[in-house]
Amino acid sequence: MPGAATVILTPAAPLDTVKAPAPDTVVDDAPFRVADLVDKFIGPYESDSHMNSPLKVLDAGFNNYGGKPLFYGQVSTLKIPVIHNGSVRDAVVEEGRGRILVIDGEASMKCACLGDVLTGRAAAHGWAGIVVNGCIRDAITIAKVPIGMKALGTHPQKPGKKFPGTRDVPVTVGGVTINAGDWLYCDEDGMLVSPHELDLAALKK
């Protein structure tokens, strides 16, 4: 047709030659990432350094619920009878001093170990975080509390109050024995426990 524009078609590049653009560099100003701690202090799975390391990574399965997904501190433990949390109320009003309260509810899925009220009290008293080997409730509200919170899941049922727990005894959480005085490091990837405080500055070297 007279005056019609000429259209030149170029063949598409083969799929195996198409390269995605490089991602932008992400600047992470967090004091640590658990994956970096593993790389620095533990090493690959079943390597000599891994098998001989006193540092342990907890099994997967814990979810983030608090307003601070990255947190760390020295551990205080609380072992509670399944479905009873009377001692949790006493623990969270102690001065936290940046510690992490590890609550062993024996991975029970029958009810929650605590909710937003006790979580708020823990934050107000200076606890850096709470790790629950069991369930929590009031997850929407807890997400707004400035504290770290890890738990296996959520459950709307309120726990019983009849039986007390035991403080600062060894507990097994996520396949790892955790002692009072250990140091726990947590982020979105998982949790690492150490018998001593780690040199976080070593990550920058």
PDB file of C-alpha atoms in Angstrom:
ATOM      1  CA  MET A   1       0.000   0.000   0.000  1.00  0.00           C
ATOM      2  CA  PRO A   2       1.469   3.373  -0.956  1.00  0.00           C
ATOM      3  CA  GLY A   3       2.753   5.376   2.030  1.00  0.00           C
ATOM      4  CA  ALA A   4       2.569   2.453   4.462  1.00  0.00           C
ATOM      5  CA  ALA A   5       5.336   2.371   7.075  1.00  0.00           C
ATOM      6  CA  THR A   6       7.829  -0.426   6.869  1.00  0.00           C
ATOM      7  CA  VAL A   7       7.969  -2.545  10.039  1.00  0.00           C
ATOM      8  CA  ILE A   8      11.188  -4.445  10.675  1.00  0.00           C
ATOM      9  CA  LEU A   9      10.862  -7.398  13.013  1.00  0.00           C
ATOM     10  CA  THR A  10      13.908  -8.563  14.942  1.00  0.00           C
ATOM     11  CA  PRO A  11      14.031 -12.099  16.308  1.00  0.00           C
ATOM     12  CA  ALA A  12      13.719 -12.487  20.084  1.00  0.00           C
ATOM     13  CA  ALA A  13      16.813 -13.554  21.948  1.00  0.00           C
ATOM     14  CA  PRO A  14      16.881 -17.209  22.985  1.00  0.00           C
ATOM     15  CA  LEU A  15      15.606 -17.653  26.526  1.00  0.00           C
ATOM     16  CA  ASP A  16      18.916 -19.027  27.742  1.00  0.00           C
ATOM     17  CA  THR A  17      20.700 -15.823  26.718  1.00  0.00           C
ATOM     18  CA  VAL A  18      18.342 -13.413  28.460  1.00  0.00           C
ATOM     19  CA  LYS A  19      19.924 -12.096  31.633  1.00  0.00           C
ATOM     20  CA  ALA A  20      17.977 -10.570  34.463  1.00  0.00           C
ATOM     21  CA  PRO A  21      19.225  -7.201  35.692  1.00  0.00           C
ATOM     22  CA  ALA A  22      21.485  -7.329  38.695  1.00  0.00           C
ATOM     23  CA  PRO A  23      19.633  -6.523  41.933  1.00  0.00           C
ATOM     24  CA  ASP A  24      20.343  -3.258  43.648  1.00  0.00           C
ATOM     25  CA  THR A  25      22.833  -3.426  46.478  1.00  0.00           C
ATOM     26  CA  VAL A  26      21.015  -3.659  49.791  1.00  0.00           C
ATOM     27  CA  VAL A  27      22.621  -1.906  52.728  1.00  0.00           C
ATOM     28  CA  ASP A  28      21.843  -3.795  55.933  1.00  0.00           C
ATOM     29  CA  ASP A  29      22.617  -1.771  59.035  1.00  0.00           C
ATOM     30  CA  ALA A  30      21.374  -4.462  61.456  1.00  0.00           C
ATOM     31  CA  PRO A  31      23.929  -5.406  64.139  1.00  0.00           C
ATOM     32  CA  PHE A  32      23.859  -9.019  62.930  1.00  0.00           C
ATOM     33  CA  ARG A  33      22.010 -11.602  60.896  1.00  0.00           C
ATOM     34  CA  VAL A  34      21.739 -15.131  62.233  1.00  0.00           C
ATOM     35  CA  ALA A  35      22.869 -16.571  58.890  1.00  0.00           C
ATOM     36  CA  ASP A  36      26.040 -14.455  59.107  1.00  0.00           C
ATOM     37  CA  LEU A  37      26.659 -15.672  62.659  1.00  0.00           C
ATOM     38  CA  VAL A  38      26.342 -19.250  61.456  1.00  0.00           C
ATOM     39  CA  ASP A  39      28.813 -18.606  58.625  1.00  0.00           C
ATOM     40  CA  LYS A  40      31.269 -16.868  60.947  1.00  0.00           C
ATOM     41  CA  PHE A  41      31.151 -19.077  64.027  1.00  0.00           C
ATOM     42  CA  ILE A  42      29.747 -22.471  62.960  1.00  0.00           C
ATOM     43  CA  GLY A  43      30.320 -23.183  59.284  1.00  0.00           C
ATOM     44  CA  PRO A  44      28.668 -25.624  56.864  1.00  0.00           C
ATOM     45  CA  TYR A  45      26.397 -28.410  58.087  1.00  0.00           C
ATOM     46  CA  GLU A  46      28.319 -31.465  59.365  1.00  0.00           C
ATOM     47  CA  SER A  47      31.678 -29.753  58.826  1.00  0.00           C
ATOM     48  CA  ASP A  48      34.255 -30.224  61.580  1.00  0.00           C
ATOM     49  CA  SER A  49      33.591 -26.705  62.819  1.00  0.00           C
ATOM     50  CA  HIS A  50      29.853 -27.381  62.901  1.00  0.00           C
ATOM     51  CA  MET A  51      30.142 -30.699  64.712  1.00  0.00           C
ATOM     52  CA  ASN A  52      32.550 -29.298  67.327  1.00  0.00           C
ATOM     53  CA  SER A  53      30.935 -25.916  67.866  1.00  0.00           C
ATOM     54  CA  PRO A  54      29.359 -25.089  71.245  1.00  0.00           C
ATOM     55  CA  LEU A  55      26.960 -22.844  69.320  1.00  0.00           C
ATOM     56  CA  LYS A  56      23.713 -24.452  68.207  1.00  0.00           C
ATOM     57  CA  VAL A  57      20.987 -23.481  65.746  1.00  0.00           C
ATOM     58  CA  LEU A  58      17.418 -24.219  66.823  1.00  0.00           C
ATOM     59  CA  ASP A  59      15.242 -26.321  64.542  1.00  0.00           C
ATOM     60  CA  ALA A  60      12.931 -24.490  62.163  1.00  0.00           C
ATOM     61  CA  GLY A  61       9.268 -24.064  63.033  1.00  0.00           C
ATOM     62  CA  PHE A  62       9.180 -20.872  65.096  1.00  0.00           C
ATOM     63  CA  ASN A  63       7.349 -17.815  63.778  1.00  0.00           C
ATOM     64  CA  ASN A  64       7.901 -14.111  64.417  1.00  0.00           C
ATOM     65  CA  TYR A  65       5.084 -12.269  66.166  1.00  0.00           C
ATOM     66  CA  GLY A  66       6.615  -9.305  67.992  1.00  0.00           C
ATOM     67  CA  GLY A  67       7.318  -5.799  66.785  1.00  0.00           C
ATOM     68  CA  LYS A  68      11.065  -6.491  66.709  1.00  0.00           C
ATOM     69  CA  PRO A  69      11.938  -9.520  64.567  1.00  0.00           C
ATOM     70  CA  LEU A  70      15.672  -9.108  65.243  1.00  0.00           C
ATOM     71  CA  PHE A  71      16.655  -9.364  68.911  1.00  0.00           C
ATOM     72  CA  TYR A  72      19.261 -10.888  71.161  1.00  0.00           C
ATOM     73  CA  GLY A  73      20.257 -11.103  74.793  1.00  0.00           C
ATOM     74  CA  GLN A  74      21.138 -13.309  77.724  1.00  0.00           C
ATOM     75  CA  VAL A  75      18.636 -16.027  78.534  1.00  0.00           C
ATOM     76  CA  SER A  76      16.408 -16.642  81.509  1.00  0.00           C
ATOM     77  CA  THR A  77      14.375 -19.840  81.252  1.00  0.00           C
ATOM     78  CA  LEU A  78      10.951 -20.823  82.518  1.00  0.00           C
ATOM     79  CA  LYS A  79       9.577 -24.352  82.273  1.00  0.00           C
ATOM     80  CA  ILE A  80       5.818 -24.407  82.734  1.00  0.00           C
ATOM     81  CA  PRO A  81       3.332 -27.248  83.063  1.00  0.00           C
ATOM     82  CA  VAL A  82       1.388 -27.814  79.860  1.00  0.00           C
ATOM     83  CA  ILE A  83      -1.657 -25.469  79.677  1.00  0.00           C
ATOM     84  CA  HIS A  84      -0.754 -23.526  82.860  1.00  0.00           C
ATOM     85  CA  ASN A  85       1.103 -20.213  82.879  1.00  0.00           C
ATOM     86  CA  GLY A  86       0.888 -18.918  86.439  1.00  0.00           C
ATOM     87  CA  SER A  87       4.642 -18.275  86.629  1.00  0.00           C
ATOM     88  CA  VAL A  88       4.734 -16.323  83.374  1.00  0.00           C
ATOM     89  CA  ARG A  89       2.896 -13.445  85.032  1.00  0.00           C
ATOM     90  CA  ASP A  90       5.607 -13.214  87.695  1.00  0.00           C
ATOM     91  CA  ALA A  91       8.493 -13.510  85.244  1.00  0.00           C
ATOM     92  CA  VAL A  92       7.488 -10.722  82.859  1.00  0.00           C
ATOM     93  CA  VAL A  93       7.317  -8.094  85.620  1.00  0.00           C
ATOM     94  CA  GLU A  94      10.895  -8.722  86.691  1.00  0.00           C
ATOM     95  CA  GLU A  95      13.418  -6.217  85.396  1.00  0.00           C
ATOM     96  CA  GLY A  96      14.361  -7.689  82.034  1.00  0.00           C
ATOM     97  CA  ARG A  97      17.656  -5.794  81.591  1.00  0.00           C
ATOM     98  CA  GLY A  98      17.707  -6.689  77.900  1.00  0.00           C
ATOM     99  CA  ARG A  99      17.361 -10.433  78.505  1.00  0.00           C
ATOM    100  CA  ILE A 100      15.294 -12.999  76.626  1.00  0.00           C
ATOM    101  CA  LEU A 101      12.717 -15.096  78.446  1.00  0.00           C
ATOM    102  CA  VAL A 102      12.603 -18.626  77.021  1.00  0.00           C
ATOM    103  CA  ILE A 103       9.329 -20.323  78.004  1.00  0.00           C
ATOM    104  CA  ASP A 104       9.170 -24.080  77.563  1.00  0.00           C
ATOM    105  CA  GLY A 105       5.518 -25.061  77.220  1.00  0.00           C
ATOM    106  CA  GLU A 106       6.532 -28.480  75.885  1.00  0.00           C
ATOM    107  CA  ALA A 107       5.430 -27.457  72.374  1.00  0.00           C
ATOM    108  CA  SER A 108       1.779 -27.776  73.425  1.00  0.00           C
ATOM    109  CA  MET A 109      -0.825 -26.817  70.838  1.00  0.00           C
ATOM    110  CA  LYS A 110      -3.715 -27.015  73.329  1.00  0.00           C
ATOM    111  CA  CYS A 111      -3.751 -23.358  74.397  1.00  0.00           C
ATOM    112  CA  ALA A 112      -1.711 -20.165  74.447  1.00  0.00           C
ATOM    113  CA  CYS A 113       1.088 -19.597  76.952  1.00  0.00           C
ATOM    114  CA  LEU A 114       0.551 -15.822  77.012  1.00  0.00           C
ATOM    115  CA  GLY A 115      -1.115 -12.963  75.175  1.00  0.00           C
ATOM    116  CA  ASP A 116      -0.808  -9.241  74.584  1.00  0.00           C
ATOM    117  CA  VAL A 117      -1.170  -8.128  78.210  1.00  0.00           C
ATOM    118  CA  LEU A 118       1.792 -10.113  79.538  1.00  0.00           C
ATOM    119  CA  THR A 119       3.800  -9.340  76.407  1.00  0.00           C
ATOM    120  CA  GLY A 120       3.219  -5.636  76.966  1.00  0.00           C
ATOM    121  CA  ARG A 121       4.344  -5.959  80.576  1.00  0.00           C
ATOM    122  CA  ALA A 122       7.514  -7.728  79.478  1.00  0.00           C
ATOM    123  CA  ALA A 123       8.334  -4.925  77.052  1.00  0.00           C
ATOM    124  CA  ALA A 124       7.636  -2.293  79.703  1.00  0.00           C
ATOM    125  CA  HIS A 125      10.017  -4.025  82.098  1.00  0.00           C
ATOM    126  CA  GLY A 126      12.894  -4.134  79.660  1.00  0.00           C
ATOM    127  CA  TRP A 127      12.851  -7.670  78.257  1.00  0.00           C
ATOM    128  CA  ALA A 128      14.406  -7.811  74.787  1.00  0.00           C
ATOM    129  CA  GLY A 129      12.301 -10.759  73.714  1.00  0.00           C
ATOM    130  CA  ILE A 130      10.322 -13.884  74.526  1.00  0.00           C
ATOM    131  CA  VAL A 131      10.673 -17.298  72.905  1.00  0.00           C
ATOM    132  CA  VAL A 132       7.709 -19.620  73.476  1.00  0.00           C
ATOM    133  CA  ASN A 133       7.966 -23.356  72.920  1.00  0.00           C
ATOM    134  CA  GLY A 134       4.223 -23.392  72.430  1.00  0.00           C
ATOM    135  CA  CYS A 135       1.533 -20.937  71.347  1.00  0.00           C
ATOM    136  CA  ILE A 136       0.604 -17.316  71.952  1.00  0.00           C
ATOM    137  CA  ARG A 137      -2.614 -15.412  71.363  1.00  0.00           C
ATOM    138  CA  ASP A 138      -3.557 -11.802  70.501  1.00  0.00           C
ATOM    139  CA  ALA A 139      -1.083 -11.967  67.618  1.00  0.00           C
ATOM    140  CA  ILE A 140      -2.356  -8.806  65.904  1.00  0.00           C
ATOM    141  CA  THR A 141      -1.760  -6.724  69.024  1.00  0.00           C
ATOM    142  CA  ILE A 142       1.556  -8.354  69.886  1.00  0.00           C
ATOM    143  CA  ALA A 143       2.842  -7.379  66.429  1.00  0.00           C
ATOM    144  CA  LYS A 144       2.684  -3.752  67.601  1.00  0.00           C
ATOM    145  CA  VAL A 145       4.572  -4.321  70.879  1.00  0.00           C
ATOM    146  CA  PRO A 146       8.259  -3.257  70.719  1.00  0.00           C
ATOM    147  CA  ILE A 147       9.662  -6.626  71.718  1.00  0.00           C
ATOM    148  CA  GLY A 148      10.938  -9.776  70.030  1.00  0.00           C
ATOM    149  CA  MET A 149       8.512 -12.702  70.082  1.00  0.00           C
ATOM    150  CA  LYS A 150       8.987 -16.189  68.677  1.00  0.00           C
ATOM    151  CA  ALA A 151       6.441 -18.977  69.064  1.00  0.00           C
ATOM    152  CA  LEU A 152       5.341 -22.158  67.329  1.00  0.00           C
ATOM    153  CA  GLY A 153       1.895 -20.819  66.538  1.00  0.00           C
ATOM    154  CA  THR A 154      -1.224 -19.110  67.820  1.00  0.00           C
ATOM    155  CA  HIS A 155      -4.204 -20.387  69.779  1.00  0.00           C
ATOM    156  CA  PRO A 156      -7.176 -18.403  71.120  1.00  0.00           C
ATOM    157  CA  GLN A 157      -7.621 -20.514  74.267  1.00  0.00           C
ATOM    158  CA  LYS A 158      -6.498 -18.856  77.505  1.00  0.00           C
ATOM    159  CA  PRO A 159      -4.200 -21.035  79.662  1.00  0.00           C
ATOM    160  CA  GLY A 160      -4.868 -22.294  83.142  1.00  0.00           C
ATOM    161  CA  LYS A 161      -3.333 -20.677  86.231  1.00  0.00           C
ATOM    162  CA  LYS A 162      -3.252 -23.526  88.769  1.00  0.00           C
ATOM    163  CA  PHE A 163       0.307 -24.828  88.647  1.00  0.00           C
ATOM    164  CA  PRO A 164       3.587 -22.894  88.861  1.00  0.00           C
ATOM    165  CA  GLY A 165       6.600 -23.352  86.643  1.00  0.00           C
ATOM    166  CA  THR A 166      10.313 -23.634  87.360  1.00  0.00           C
ATOM    167  CA  ARG A 167      12.753 -20.803  86.695  1.00  0.00           C
ATOM    168  CA  ASP A 168      16.256 -20.934  85.236  1.00  0.00           C
ATOM    169  CA  VAL A 169      16.452 -24.684  84.648  1.00  0.00           C
ATOM    170  CA  PRO A 170      17.749 -26.292  81.432  1.00  0.00           C
ATOM    171  CA  VAL A 171      15.037 -26.517  78.771  1.00  0.00           C
ATOM    172  CA  THR A 172      14.999 -28.220  75.402  1.00  0.00           C
ATOM    173  CA  VAL A 173      13.559 -25.967  72.725  1.00  0.00           C
ATOM    174  CA  GLY A 174      13.843 -26.531  68.991  1.00  0.00           C
ATOM    175  CA  GLY A 175      15.978 -29.603  69.534  1.00  0.00           C
ATOM    176  CA  VAL A 176      18.580 -27.655  71.521  1.00  0.00           C
ATOM    177  CA  THR A 177      19.209 -27.540  75.269  1.00  0.00           C
ATOM    178  CA  ILE A 178      19.173 -23.934  76.477  1.00  0.00           C
ATOM    179  CA  ASN A 179      20.501 -22.914  79.877  1.00  0.00           C
ATOM    180  CA  ALA A 180      19.964 -19.789  81.923  1.00  0.00           C
ATOM    181  CA  GLY A 181      22.860 -17.463  81.170  1.00  0.00           C
ATOM    182  CA  ASP A 182      23.231 -18.565  77.546  1.00  0.00           C
ATOM    183  CA  TRP A 183      23.000 -15.960  74.785  1.00  0.00           C
ATOM    184  CA  LEU A 184      20.272 -16.166  72.150  1.00  0.00           C
ATOM    185  CA  TYR A 185      20.354 -14.437  68.751  1.00  0.00           C
ATOM    186  CA  CYS A 186      17.119 -14.247  66.730  1.00  0.00           C
ATOM    187  CA  ASP A 187      15.928 -12.839  63.429  1.00  0.00           C
ATOM    188  CA  GLU A 188      13.593 -13.713  60.568  1.00  0.00           C
ATOM    189  CA  ASP A 189      15.748 -16.702  59.577  1.00  0.00           C
ATOM    190  CA  GLY A 190      15.860 -18.436  62.943  1.00  0.00           C
ATOM    191  CA  MET A 191      17.657 -18.651  66.273  1.00  0.00           C
ATOM    192  CA  LEU A 192      21.173 -19.420  67.435  1.00  0.00           C
ATOM    193  CA  VAL A 193      22.202 -20.108  71.033  1.00  0.00           C
ATOM    194  CA  SER A 194      25.681 -19.627  72.440  1.00  0.00           C
ATOM    195  CA  PRO A 195      27.099 -20.324  75.904  1.00  0.00           C
ATOM    196  CA  HIS A 196      28.811 -16.928  75.769  1.00  0.00           C
ATOM    197  CA  GLU A 197      28.223 -13.517  74.222  1.00  0.00           C
ATOM    198  CA  LEU A 198      29.379 -13.320  70.627  1.00  0.00           C
ATOM    199  CA  ASP A 199      31.674 -10.646  69.249  1.00  0.00           C
ATOM    200  CA  LEU A 200      29.330  -8.986  66.777  1.00  0.00           C
ATOM    201  CA  ALA A 201      32.087  -6.626  65.660  1.00  0.00           C
ATOM    202  CA  ALA A 202      33.843  -9.660  64.192  1.00  0.00           C
ATOM    203  CA  LEU A 203      31.147  -9.778  61.504  1.00  0.00           C
ATOM    204  CA  LYS A 204      32.435  -6.493  60.084  1.00  0.00           C
ATOM    205  CA  LYS A 205      36.053  -7.667  59.819  1.00  0.00           C
TER     206      LYS A 205
END
